[in-house]
mmCIF file of C-alpha atoms in Angstrom:
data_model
loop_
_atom_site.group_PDB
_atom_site.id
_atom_site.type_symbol
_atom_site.label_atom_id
_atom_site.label_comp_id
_atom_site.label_asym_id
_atom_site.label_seq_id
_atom_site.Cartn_x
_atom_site.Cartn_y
_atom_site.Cartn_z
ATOM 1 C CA UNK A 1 155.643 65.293 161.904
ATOM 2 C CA UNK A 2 158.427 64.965 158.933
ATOM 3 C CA UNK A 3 159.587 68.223 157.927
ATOM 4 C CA UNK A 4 159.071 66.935 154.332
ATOM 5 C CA UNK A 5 155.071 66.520 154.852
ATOM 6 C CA UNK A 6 154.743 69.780 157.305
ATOM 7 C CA UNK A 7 153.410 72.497 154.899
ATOM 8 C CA UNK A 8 151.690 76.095 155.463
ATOM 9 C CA UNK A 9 149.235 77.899 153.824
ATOM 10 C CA UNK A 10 149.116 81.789 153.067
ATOM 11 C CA UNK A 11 146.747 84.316 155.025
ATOM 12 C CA UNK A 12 147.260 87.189 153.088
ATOM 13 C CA UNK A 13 148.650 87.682 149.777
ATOM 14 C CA UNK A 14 152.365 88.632 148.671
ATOM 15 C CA UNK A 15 153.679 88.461 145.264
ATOM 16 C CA UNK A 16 157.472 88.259 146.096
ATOM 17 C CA UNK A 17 156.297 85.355 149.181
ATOM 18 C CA UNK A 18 153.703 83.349 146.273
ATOM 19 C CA UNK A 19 156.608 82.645 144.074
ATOM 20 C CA UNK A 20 158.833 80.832 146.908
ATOM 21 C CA UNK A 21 158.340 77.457 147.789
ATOM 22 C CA UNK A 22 158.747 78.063 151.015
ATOM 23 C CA UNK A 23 157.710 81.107 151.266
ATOM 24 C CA UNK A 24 160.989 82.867 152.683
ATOM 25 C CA UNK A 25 162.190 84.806 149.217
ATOM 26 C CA UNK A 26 162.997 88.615 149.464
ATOM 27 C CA UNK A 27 163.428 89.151 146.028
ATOM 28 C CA UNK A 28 161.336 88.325 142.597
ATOM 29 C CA UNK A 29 163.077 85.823 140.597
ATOM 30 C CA UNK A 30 161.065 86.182 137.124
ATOM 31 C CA UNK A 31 159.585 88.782 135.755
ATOM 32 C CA UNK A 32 155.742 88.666 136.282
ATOM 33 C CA UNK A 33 156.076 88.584 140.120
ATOM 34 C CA UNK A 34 158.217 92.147 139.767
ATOM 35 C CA UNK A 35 155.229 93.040 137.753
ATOM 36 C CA UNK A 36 152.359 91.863 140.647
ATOM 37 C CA UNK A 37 154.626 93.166 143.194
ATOM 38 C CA UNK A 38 154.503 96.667 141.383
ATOM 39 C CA UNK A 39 150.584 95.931 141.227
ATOM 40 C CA UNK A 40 150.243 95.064 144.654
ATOM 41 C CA UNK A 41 153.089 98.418 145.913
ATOM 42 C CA UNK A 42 151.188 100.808 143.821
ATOM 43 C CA UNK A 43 147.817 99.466 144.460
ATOM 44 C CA UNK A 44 146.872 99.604 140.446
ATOM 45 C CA UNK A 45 144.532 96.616 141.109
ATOM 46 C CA UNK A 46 141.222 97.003 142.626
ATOM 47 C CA UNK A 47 139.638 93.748 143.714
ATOM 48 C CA UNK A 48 136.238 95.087 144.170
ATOM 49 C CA UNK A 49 136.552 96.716 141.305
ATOM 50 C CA UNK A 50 134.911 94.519 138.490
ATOM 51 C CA UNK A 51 131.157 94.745 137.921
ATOM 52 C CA UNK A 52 130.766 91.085 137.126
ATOM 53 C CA UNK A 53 131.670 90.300 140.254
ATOM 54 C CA UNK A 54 128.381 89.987 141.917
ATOM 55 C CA UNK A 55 126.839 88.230 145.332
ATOM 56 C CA UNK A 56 128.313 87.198 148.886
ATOM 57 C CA UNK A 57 131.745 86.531 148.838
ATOM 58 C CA UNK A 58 131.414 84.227 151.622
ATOM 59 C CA UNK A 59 129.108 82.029 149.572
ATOM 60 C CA UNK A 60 131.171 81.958 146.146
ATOM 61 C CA UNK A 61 133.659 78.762 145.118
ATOM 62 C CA UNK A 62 135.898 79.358 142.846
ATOM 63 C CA UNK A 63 136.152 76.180 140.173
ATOM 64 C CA UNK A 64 138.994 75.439 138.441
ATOM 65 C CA UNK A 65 140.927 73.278 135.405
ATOM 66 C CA UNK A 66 137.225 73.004 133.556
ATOM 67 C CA UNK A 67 137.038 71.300 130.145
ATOM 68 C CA UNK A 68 136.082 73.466 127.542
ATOM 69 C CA UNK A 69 133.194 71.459 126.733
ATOM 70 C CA UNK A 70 131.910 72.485 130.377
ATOM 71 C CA UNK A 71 128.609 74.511 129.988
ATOM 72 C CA UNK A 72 127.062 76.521 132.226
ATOM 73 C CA UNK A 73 124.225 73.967 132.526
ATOM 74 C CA UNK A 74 126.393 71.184 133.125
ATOM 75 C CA UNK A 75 128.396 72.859 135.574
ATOM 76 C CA UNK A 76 125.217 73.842 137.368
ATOM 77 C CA UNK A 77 123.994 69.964 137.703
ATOM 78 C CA UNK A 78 127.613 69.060 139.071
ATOM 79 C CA UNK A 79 127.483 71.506 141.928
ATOM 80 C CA UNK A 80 123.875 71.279 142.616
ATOM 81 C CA UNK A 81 125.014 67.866 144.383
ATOM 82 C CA UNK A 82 126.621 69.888 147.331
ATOM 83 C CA UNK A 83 124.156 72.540 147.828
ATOM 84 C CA UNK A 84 121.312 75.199 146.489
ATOM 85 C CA UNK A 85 123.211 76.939 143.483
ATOM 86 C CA UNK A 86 122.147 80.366 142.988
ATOM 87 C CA UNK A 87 124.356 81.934 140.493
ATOM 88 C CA UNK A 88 126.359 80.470 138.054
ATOM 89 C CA UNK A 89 129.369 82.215 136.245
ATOM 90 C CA UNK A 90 131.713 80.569 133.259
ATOM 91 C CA UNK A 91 134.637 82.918 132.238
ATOM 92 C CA UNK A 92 134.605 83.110 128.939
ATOM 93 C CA UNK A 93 137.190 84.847 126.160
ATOM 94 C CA UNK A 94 135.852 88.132 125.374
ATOM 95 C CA UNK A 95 136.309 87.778 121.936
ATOM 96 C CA UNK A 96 135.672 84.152 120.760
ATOM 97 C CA UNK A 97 133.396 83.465 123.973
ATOM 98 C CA UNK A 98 135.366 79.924 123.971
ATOM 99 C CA UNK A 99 135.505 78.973 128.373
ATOM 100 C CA UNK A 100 138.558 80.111 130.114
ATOM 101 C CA UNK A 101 138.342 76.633 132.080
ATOM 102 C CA UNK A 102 137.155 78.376 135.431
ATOM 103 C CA UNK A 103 133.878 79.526 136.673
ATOM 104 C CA UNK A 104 132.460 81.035 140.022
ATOM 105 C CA UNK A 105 129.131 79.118 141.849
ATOM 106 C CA UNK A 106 127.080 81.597 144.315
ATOM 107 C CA UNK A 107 125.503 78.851 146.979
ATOM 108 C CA UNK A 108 122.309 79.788 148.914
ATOM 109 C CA UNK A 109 124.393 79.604 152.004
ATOM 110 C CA UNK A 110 127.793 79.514 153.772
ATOM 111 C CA UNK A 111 126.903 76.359 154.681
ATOM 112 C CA UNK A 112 126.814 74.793 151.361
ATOM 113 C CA UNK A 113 129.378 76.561 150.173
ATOM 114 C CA UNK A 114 131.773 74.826 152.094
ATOM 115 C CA UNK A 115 130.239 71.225 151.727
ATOM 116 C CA UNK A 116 131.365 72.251 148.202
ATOM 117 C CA UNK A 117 134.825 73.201 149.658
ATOM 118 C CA UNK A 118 135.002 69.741 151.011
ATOM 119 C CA UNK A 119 133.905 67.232 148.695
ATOM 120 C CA UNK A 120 134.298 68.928 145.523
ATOM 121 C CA UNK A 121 137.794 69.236 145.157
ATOM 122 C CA UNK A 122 139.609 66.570 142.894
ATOM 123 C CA UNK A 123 136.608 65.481 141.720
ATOM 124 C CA UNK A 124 135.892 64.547 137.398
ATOM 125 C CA UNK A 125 133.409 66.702 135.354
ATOM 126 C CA UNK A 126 133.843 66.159 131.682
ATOM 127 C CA UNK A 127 136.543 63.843 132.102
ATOM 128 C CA UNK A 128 138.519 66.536 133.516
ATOM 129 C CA UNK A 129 140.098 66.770 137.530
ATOM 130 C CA UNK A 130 138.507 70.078 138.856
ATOM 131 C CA UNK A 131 140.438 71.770 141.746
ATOM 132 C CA UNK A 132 137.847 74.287 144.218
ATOM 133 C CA UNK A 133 138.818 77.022 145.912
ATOM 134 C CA UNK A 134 137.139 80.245 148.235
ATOM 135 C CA UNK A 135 136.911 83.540 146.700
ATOM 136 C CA UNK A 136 140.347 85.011 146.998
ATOM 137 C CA UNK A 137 139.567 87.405 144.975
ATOM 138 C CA UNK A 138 137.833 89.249 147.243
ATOM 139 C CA UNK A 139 138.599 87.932 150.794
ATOM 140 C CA UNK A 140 142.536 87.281 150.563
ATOM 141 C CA UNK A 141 144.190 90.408 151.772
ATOM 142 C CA UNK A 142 146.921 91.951 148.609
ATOM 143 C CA UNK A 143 145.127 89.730 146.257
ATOM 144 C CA UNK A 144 146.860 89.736 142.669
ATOM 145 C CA UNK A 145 145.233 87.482 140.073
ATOM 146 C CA UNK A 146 147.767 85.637 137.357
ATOM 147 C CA UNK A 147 146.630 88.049 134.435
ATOM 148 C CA UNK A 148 149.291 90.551 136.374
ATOM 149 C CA UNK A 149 151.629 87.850 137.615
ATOM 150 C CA UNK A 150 150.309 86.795 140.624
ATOM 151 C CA UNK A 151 147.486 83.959 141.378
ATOM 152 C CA UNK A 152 148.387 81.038 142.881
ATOM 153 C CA UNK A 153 149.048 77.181 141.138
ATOM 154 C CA UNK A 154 150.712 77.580 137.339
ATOM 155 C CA UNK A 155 152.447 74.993 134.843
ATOM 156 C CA UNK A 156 156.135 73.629 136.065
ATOM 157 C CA UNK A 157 156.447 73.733 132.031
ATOM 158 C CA UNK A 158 156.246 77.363 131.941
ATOM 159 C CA UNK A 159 157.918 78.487 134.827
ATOM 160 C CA UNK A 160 155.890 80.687 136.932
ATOM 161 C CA UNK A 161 154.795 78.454 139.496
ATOM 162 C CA UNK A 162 152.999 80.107 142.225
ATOM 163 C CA UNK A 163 153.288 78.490 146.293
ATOM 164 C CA UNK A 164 150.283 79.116 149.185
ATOM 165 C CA UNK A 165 147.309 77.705 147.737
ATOM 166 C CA UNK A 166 145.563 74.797 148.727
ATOM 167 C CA UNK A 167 146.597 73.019 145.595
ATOM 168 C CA UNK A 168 150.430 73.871 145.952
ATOM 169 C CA UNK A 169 151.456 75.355 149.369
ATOM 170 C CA UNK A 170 154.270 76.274 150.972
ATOM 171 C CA UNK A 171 156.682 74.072 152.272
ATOM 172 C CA UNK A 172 158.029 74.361 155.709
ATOM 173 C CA UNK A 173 161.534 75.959 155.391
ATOM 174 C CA UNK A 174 164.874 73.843 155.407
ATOM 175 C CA UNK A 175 167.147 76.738 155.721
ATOM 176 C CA UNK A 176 167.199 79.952 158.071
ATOM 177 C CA UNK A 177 164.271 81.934 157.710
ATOM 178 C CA UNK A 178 165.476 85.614 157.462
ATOM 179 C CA UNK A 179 162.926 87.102 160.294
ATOM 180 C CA UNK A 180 164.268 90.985 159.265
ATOM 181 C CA UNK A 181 163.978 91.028 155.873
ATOM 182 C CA UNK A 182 160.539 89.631 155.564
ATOM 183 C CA UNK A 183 159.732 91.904 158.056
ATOM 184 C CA UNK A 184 160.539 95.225 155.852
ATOM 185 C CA UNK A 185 158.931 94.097 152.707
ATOM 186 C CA UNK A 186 155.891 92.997 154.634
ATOM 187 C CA UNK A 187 155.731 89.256 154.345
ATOM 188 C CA UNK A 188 154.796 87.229 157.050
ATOM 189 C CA UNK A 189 157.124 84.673 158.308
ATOM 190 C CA UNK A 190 156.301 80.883 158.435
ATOM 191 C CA UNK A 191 154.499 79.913 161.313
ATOM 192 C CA UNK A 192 157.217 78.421 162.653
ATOM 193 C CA UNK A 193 156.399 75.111 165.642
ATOM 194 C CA UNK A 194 152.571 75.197 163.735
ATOM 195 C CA UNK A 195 152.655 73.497 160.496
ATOM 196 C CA UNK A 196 149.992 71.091 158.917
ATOM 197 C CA UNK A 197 150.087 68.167 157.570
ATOM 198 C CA UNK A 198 149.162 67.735 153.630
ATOM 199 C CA UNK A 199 146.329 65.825 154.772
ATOM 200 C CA UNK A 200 144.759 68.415 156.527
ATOM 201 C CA UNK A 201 142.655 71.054 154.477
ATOM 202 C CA UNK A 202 142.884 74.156 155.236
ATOM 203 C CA UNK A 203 139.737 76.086 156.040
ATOM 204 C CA UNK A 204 137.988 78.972 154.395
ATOM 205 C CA UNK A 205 137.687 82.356 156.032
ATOM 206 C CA UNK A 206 134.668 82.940 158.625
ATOM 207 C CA UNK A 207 132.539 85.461 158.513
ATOM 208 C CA UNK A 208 132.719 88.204 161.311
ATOM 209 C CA UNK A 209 129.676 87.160 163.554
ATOM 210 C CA UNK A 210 126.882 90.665 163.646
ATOM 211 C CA UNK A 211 128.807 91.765 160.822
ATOM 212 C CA UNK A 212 126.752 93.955 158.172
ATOM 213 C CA UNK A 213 127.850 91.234 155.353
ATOM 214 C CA UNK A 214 125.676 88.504 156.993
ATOM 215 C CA UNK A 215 123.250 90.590 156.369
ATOM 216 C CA UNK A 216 123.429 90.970 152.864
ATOM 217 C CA UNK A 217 123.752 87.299 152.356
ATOM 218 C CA UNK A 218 120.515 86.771 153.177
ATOM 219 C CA UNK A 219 119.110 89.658 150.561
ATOM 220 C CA UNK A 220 120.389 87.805 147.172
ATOM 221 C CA UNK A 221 122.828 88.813 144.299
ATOM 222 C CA UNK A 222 124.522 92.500 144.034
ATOM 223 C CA UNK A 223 120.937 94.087 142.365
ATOM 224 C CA UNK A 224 119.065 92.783 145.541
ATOM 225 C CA UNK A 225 121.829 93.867 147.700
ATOM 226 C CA UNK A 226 121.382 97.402 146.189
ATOM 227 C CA UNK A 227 117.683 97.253 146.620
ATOM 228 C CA UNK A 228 118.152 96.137 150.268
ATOM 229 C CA UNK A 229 120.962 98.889 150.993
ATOM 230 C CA UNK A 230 118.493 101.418 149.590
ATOM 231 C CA UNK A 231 115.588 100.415 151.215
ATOM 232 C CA UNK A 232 117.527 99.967 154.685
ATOM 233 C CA UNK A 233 119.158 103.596 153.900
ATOM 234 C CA UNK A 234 115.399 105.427 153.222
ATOM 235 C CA UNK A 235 113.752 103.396 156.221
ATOM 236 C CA UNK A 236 116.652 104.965 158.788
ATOM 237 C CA UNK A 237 115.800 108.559 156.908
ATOM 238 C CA UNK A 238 112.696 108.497 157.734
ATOM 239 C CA UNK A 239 113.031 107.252 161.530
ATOM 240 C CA UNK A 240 115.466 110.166 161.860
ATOM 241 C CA UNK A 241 113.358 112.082 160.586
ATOM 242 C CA UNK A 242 110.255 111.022 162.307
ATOM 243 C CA UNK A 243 112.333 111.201 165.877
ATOM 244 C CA UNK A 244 113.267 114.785 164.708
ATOM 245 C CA UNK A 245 109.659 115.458 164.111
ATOM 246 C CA UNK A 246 108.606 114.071 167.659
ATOM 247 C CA UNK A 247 111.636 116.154 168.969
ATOM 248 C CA UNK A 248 110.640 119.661 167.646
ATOM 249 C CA UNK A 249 106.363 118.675 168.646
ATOM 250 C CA UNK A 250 107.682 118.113 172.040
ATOM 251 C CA UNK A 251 110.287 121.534 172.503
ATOM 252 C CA UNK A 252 106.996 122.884 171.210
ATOM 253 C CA UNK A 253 105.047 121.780 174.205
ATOM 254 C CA UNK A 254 107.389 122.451 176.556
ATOM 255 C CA UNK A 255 107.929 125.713 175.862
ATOM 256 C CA UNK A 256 104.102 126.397 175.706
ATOM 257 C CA UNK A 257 104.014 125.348 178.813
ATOM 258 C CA UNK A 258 106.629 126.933 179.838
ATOM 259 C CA UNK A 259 105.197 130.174 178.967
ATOM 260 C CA UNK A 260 101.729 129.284 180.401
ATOM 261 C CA UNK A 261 103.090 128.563 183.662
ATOM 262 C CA UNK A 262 104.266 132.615 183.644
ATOM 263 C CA UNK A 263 100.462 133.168 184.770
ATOM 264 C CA UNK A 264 98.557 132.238 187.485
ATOM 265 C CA UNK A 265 95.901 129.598 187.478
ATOM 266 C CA UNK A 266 92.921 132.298 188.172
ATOM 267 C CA UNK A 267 94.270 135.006 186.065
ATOM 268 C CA UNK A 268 93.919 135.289 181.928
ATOM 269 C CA UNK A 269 96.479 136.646 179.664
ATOM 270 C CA UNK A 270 94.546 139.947 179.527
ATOM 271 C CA UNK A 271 94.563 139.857 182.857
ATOM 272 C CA UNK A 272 98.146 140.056 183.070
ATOM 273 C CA UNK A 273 98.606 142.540 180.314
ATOM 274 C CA UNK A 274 96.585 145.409 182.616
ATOM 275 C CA UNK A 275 98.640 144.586 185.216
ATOM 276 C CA UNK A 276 101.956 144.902 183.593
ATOM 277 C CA UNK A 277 100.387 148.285 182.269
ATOM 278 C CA UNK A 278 99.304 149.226 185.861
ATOM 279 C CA UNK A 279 102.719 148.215 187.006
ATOM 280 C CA UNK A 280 104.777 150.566 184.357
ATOM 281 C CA UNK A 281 102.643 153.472 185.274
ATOM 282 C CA UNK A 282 103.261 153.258 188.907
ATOM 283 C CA UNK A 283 106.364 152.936 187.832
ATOM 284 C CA UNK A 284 106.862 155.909 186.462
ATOM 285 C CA UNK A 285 104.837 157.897 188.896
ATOM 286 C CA UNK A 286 107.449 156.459 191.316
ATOM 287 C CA UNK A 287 110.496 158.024 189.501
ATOM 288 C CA UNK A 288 108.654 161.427 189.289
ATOM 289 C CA UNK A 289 108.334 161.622 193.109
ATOM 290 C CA UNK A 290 111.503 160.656 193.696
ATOM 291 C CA UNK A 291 112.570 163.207 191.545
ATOM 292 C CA UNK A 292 110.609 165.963 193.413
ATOM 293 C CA UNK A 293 111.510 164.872 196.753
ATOM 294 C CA UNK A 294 115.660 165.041 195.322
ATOM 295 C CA UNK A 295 114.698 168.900 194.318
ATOM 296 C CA UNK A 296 111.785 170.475 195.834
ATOM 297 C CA UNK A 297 112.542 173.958 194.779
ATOM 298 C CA UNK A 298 112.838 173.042 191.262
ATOM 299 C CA UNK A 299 109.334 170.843 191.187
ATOM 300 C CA UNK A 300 107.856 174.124 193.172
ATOM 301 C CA UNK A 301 109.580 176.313 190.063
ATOM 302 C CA UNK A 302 107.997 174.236 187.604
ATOM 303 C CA UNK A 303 105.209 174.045 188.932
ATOM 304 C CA UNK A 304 104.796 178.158 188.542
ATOM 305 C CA UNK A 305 105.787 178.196 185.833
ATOM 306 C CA UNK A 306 103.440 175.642 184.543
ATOM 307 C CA UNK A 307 100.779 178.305 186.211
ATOM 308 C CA UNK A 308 101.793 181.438 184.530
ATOM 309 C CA UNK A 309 101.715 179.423 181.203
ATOM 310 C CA UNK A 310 97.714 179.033 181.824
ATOM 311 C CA UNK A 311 97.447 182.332 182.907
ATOM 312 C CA UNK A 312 99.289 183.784 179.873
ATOM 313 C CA UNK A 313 97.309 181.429 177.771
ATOM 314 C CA UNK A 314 93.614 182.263 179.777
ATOM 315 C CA UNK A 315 94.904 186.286 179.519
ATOM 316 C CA UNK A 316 95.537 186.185 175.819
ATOM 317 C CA UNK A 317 91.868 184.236 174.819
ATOM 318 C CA UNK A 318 90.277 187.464 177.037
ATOM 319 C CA UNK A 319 92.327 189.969 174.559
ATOM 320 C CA UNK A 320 91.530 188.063 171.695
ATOM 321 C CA UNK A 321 87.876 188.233 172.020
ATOM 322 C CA UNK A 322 87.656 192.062 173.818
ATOM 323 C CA UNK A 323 89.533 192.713 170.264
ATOM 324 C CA UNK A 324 86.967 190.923 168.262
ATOM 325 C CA UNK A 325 84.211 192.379 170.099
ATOM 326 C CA UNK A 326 85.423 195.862 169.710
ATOM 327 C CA UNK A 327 86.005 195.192 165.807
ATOM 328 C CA UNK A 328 82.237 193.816 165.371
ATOM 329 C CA UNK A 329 80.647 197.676 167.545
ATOM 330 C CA UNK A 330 83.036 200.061 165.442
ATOM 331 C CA UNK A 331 81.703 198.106 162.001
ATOM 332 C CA UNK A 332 78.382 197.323 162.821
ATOM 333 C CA UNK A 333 76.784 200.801 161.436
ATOM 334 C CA UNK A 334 78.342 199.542 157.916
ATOM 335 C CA UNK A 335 76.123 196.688 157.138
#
């Protein structure tokens, strides 16, 4: 292959690497890729952060170098040639609402999306030669759009030409590639021995097979994709918590039966009660005896005492009443 027809395309996204044409610059040479290369080091842009951006990424082309005339209805017709179109998006100017020249299609599927990919590219709408493109926005890694110096394609008249893209990418280097410095700012080096041809296009990324995203596809635009999240979110709450449910019902159960096995098959819980009761007073009865068997003399002293204590008791009642007795004969000639 000539070196002047071998060519490489970028992977991930690097402001300093987008304005080379060969993709082995270490420094900027104007002043909006210092500016996206502050972006990209600081991480001031968000990619996934702009509401408008809505559906799968994996089904979105990105169309560029509209007319102005282009409409939103037109647009739709042209693309509805390639595949199922199910949302349509013309940038507009915020403040006149004239077209930008680019627009986003949404296709039913990955699959149509990329028959777009294909066919659509360099083809006339409005008498105007419309380049296509995936959504770099948000599936090229360090992604800096041209509003802060970065994007990819650009005028020769103005300058800022940007190297990568499918329209305009890089070409494989004449001179030595410096390997070390690319390697501290974080640029890849060209894939040196596996270059393409400019006749080959380059493929959009894949989606990760059993990946959550596929998912989504298939659930429509960002609303439905909030409504599916949602419902997928309250359907796993409530299997957790019907498992925790089932969880505590059957600790219950096992510990009832647990506790039931503590008794005999022929015996009732009352049952068991008077025996425990039976079983503390022997108990006790136990540890008296073995008390009066450690000191007989002092059981035998107790016990006397315990006997002159009724005696005392049985001797004072006979007083008592002799007294009363003797009270009622010495008063009775008074009434």
């Amino acid at each position: 292959m000539s070196s002047i027809n071998s060519v490489f395309y970028a992977d991930s996204y690097h402001p300093i690497q987008a304005g080379s044409i060969d993709g082995t610059d270490i420094a900027p040479h104007d002043n909006a890729i210092y500016r996206a290369h502050l972006c990209s080091s600081f991480g001031l842009y968000d990619p996934h952060g702009d509401p408008k951006v809505i559906g799968d990424p994996y089904c979105i082309l990105f169309v560029g170098r509209l007319s102005h005339f282009t409409t939103e209805d037109t647009l739709h017709q042209a693309m509805s040639k390639y595949g199922r179109v199910k949302n349509l998006r013309l940038v507009r100017h915020i403040v006149t609402g004239a077209s930008r020249g680019y627009a986003f299609v949404e296709f039913e599927t990955e699959k149509e999306m990329r028959r777009a990919y294909q066919d659509a590219h360099h083809s006339f709408l409005d008498d105007s030669e419309i380049i296509v493109d995936y959504n770099r926005q948000q599936l090229m890694q360090g992604w800096i759009p041209r509003r802060l110096g970065g994007g990819l394609g650009g005028k020769k008249e103005s300058g800022q030409l940007r190297f990568g893209g499918r329209e305009r990418p890089f070409r494989a280097p004449l001179r030595p590639i410096p390997f070390d410095e690319l390697k501290k700012l974080g640029i890849p080096p060209p894939p040196v021995g596996r270059y393409m041809s400019r006749s080959q296009v380059p493929s959009p990324p894949r989606r990760e097979k059993h990946s959550v995203s596929q998912e989504i596809c298939s659930h429509g635009s960002s609303k439905d994709q909030g409504d599916y999240i949602h419902r997928r979110s309250s359907i796993e709450q409530k299997a957790g918590m019907e498992e925790e449910y089932h969880y505590r019902q059957s600790s219950n159960r096992k510990s009832s039966v647990e506790k039931d096995d503590k008794y005999s098959s022929y015996e009732t819980r009352e049952d068991h009660r008077q025996k425990n009761l039976r079983d503390r007073d022997h108990r006790s009865h136990q540890r008296r005896s073995t008390d009066e068997d450690r000191d007989p003399k002092r059981s035998k002293r107790h016990s006397r005492d315990r006997k002159d204590r009724t005696h005392d008791e049985h001797k004072s009642k006979k007083q008592r009443y002799e007294e009363r007795q003797s009270f009622s004969r010495d008063n009775g000639s008074d009434y």
